[in-house]
Short mmCIF file of C-alpha atoms in Angstrom, two decimals:
data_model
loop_
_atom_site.label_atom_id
_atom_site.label_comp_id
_atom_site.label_asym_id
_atom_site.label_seq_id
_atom_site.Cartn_x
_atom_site.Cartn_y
_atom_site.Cartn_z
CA UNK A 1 79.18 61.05 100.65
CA UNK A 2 82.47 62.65 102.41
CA UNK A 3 82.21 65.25 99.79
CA UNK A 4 78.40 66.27 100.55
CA UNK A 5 79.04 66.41 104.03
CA UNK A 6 81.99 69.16 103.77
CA UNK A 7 79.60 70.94 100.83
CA UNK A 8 76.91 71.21 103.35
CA UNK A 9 78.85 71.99 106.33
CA UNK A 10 80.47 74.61 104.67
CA UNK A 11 76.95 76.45 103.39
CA UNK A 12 75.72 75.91 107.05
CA UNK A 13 78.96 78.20 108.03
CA UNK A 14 78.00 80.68 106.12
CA UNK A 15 75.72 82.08 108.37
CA UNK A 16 79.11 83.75 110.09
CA UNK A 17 79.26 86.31 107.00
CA UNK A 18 75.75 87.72 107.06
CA UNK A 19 76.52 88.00 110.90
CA UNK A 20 79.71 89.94 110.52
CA UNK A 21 77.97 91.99 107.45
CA UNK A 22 75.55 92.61 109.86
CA UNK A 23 77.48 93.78 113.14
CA UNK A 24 79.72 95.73 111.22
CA UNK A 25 77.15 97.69 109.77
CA UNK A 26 75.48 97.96 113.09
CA UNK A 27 78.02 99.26 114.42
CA UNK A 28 78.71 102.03 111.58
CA UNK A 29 75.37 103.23 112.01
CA UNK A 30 75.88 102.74 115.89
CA UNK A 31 79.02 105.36 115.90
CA UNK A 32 76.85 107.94 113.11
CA UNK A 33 74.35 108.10 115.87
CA UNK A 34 76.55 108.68 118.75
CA UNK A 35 78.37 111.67 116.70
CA UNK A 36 74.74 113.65 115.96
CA UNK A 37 73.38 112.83 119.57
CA UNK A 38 76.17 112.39 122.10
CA UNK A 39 73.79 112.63 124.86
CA UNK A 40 71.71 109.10 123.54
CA UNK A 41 75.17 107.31 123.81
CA UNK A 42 73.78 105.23 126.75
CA UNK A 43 70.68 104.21 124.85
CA UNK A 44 72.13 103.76 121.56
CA UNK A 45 75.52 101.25 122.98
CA UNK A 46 72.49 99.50 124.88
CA UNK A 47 70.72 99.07 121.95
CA UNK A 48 73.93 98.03 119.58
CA UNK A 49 74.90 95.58 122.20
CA UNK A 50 71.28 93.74 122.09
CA UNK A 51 71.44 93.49 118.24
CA UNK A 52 75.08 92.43 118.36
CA UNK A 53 74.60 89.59 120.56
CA UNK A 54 71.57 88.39 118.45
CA UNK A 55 73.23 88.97 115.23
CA UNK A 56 76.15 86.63 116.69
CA UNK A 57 73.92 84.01 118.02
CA UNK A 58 73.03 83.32 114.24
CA UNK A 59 76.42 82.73 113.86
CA UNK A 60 77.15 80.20 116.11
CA UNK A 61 73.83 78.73 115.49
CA UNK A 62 75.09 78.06 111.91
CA UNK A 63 78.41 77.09 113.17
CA UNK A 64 77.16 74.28 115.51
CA UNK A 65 74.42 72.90 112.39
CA UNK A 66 78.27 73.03 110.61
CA UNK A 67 80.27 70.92 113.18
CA UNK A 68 76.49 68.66 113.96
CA UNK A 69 76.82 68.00 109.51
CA UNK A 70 80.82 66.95 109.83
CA UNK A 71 80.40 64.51 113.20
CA UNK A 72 76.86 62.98 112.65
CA UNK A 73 76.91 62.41 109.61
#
């Protein structure tokens, strides 16, 4: 049972990798932008910021289902 636990709370924390995938391609695309059209920099950090912080509430959604798995069950 220990062992299904750690198996599932492990799978559950891998919802930090597509988040970090995620951001860092974000940002990639964030810092293209800003070099074709410095004058949108405003708009486009606005925007990068919003998708960030959404990106990295998945994250720590799938790190709290993670710690929930290991002291619930």
């Amino acid at each position: 049972m220990a062992t299904l636990v750690a198996i599932g709370a492990g799978i559950a924390a891998l919802a930090g990798i597509g988040a970090g995938i995620g951001i860092g391609i974000a940002t990639g695309k964030a810092v293209e932008a800003i070099a074709r059209q410095p004058e949108a920099e405003g708009k486009i950090n606005k925007s990068l910021l919003v998708g960030a912080a959404l990106a990295e509430a998945t994250a720590v959604y799938g790190f709290v289902i993670a710690l929930l798995v290991i002291f619930v069950l």
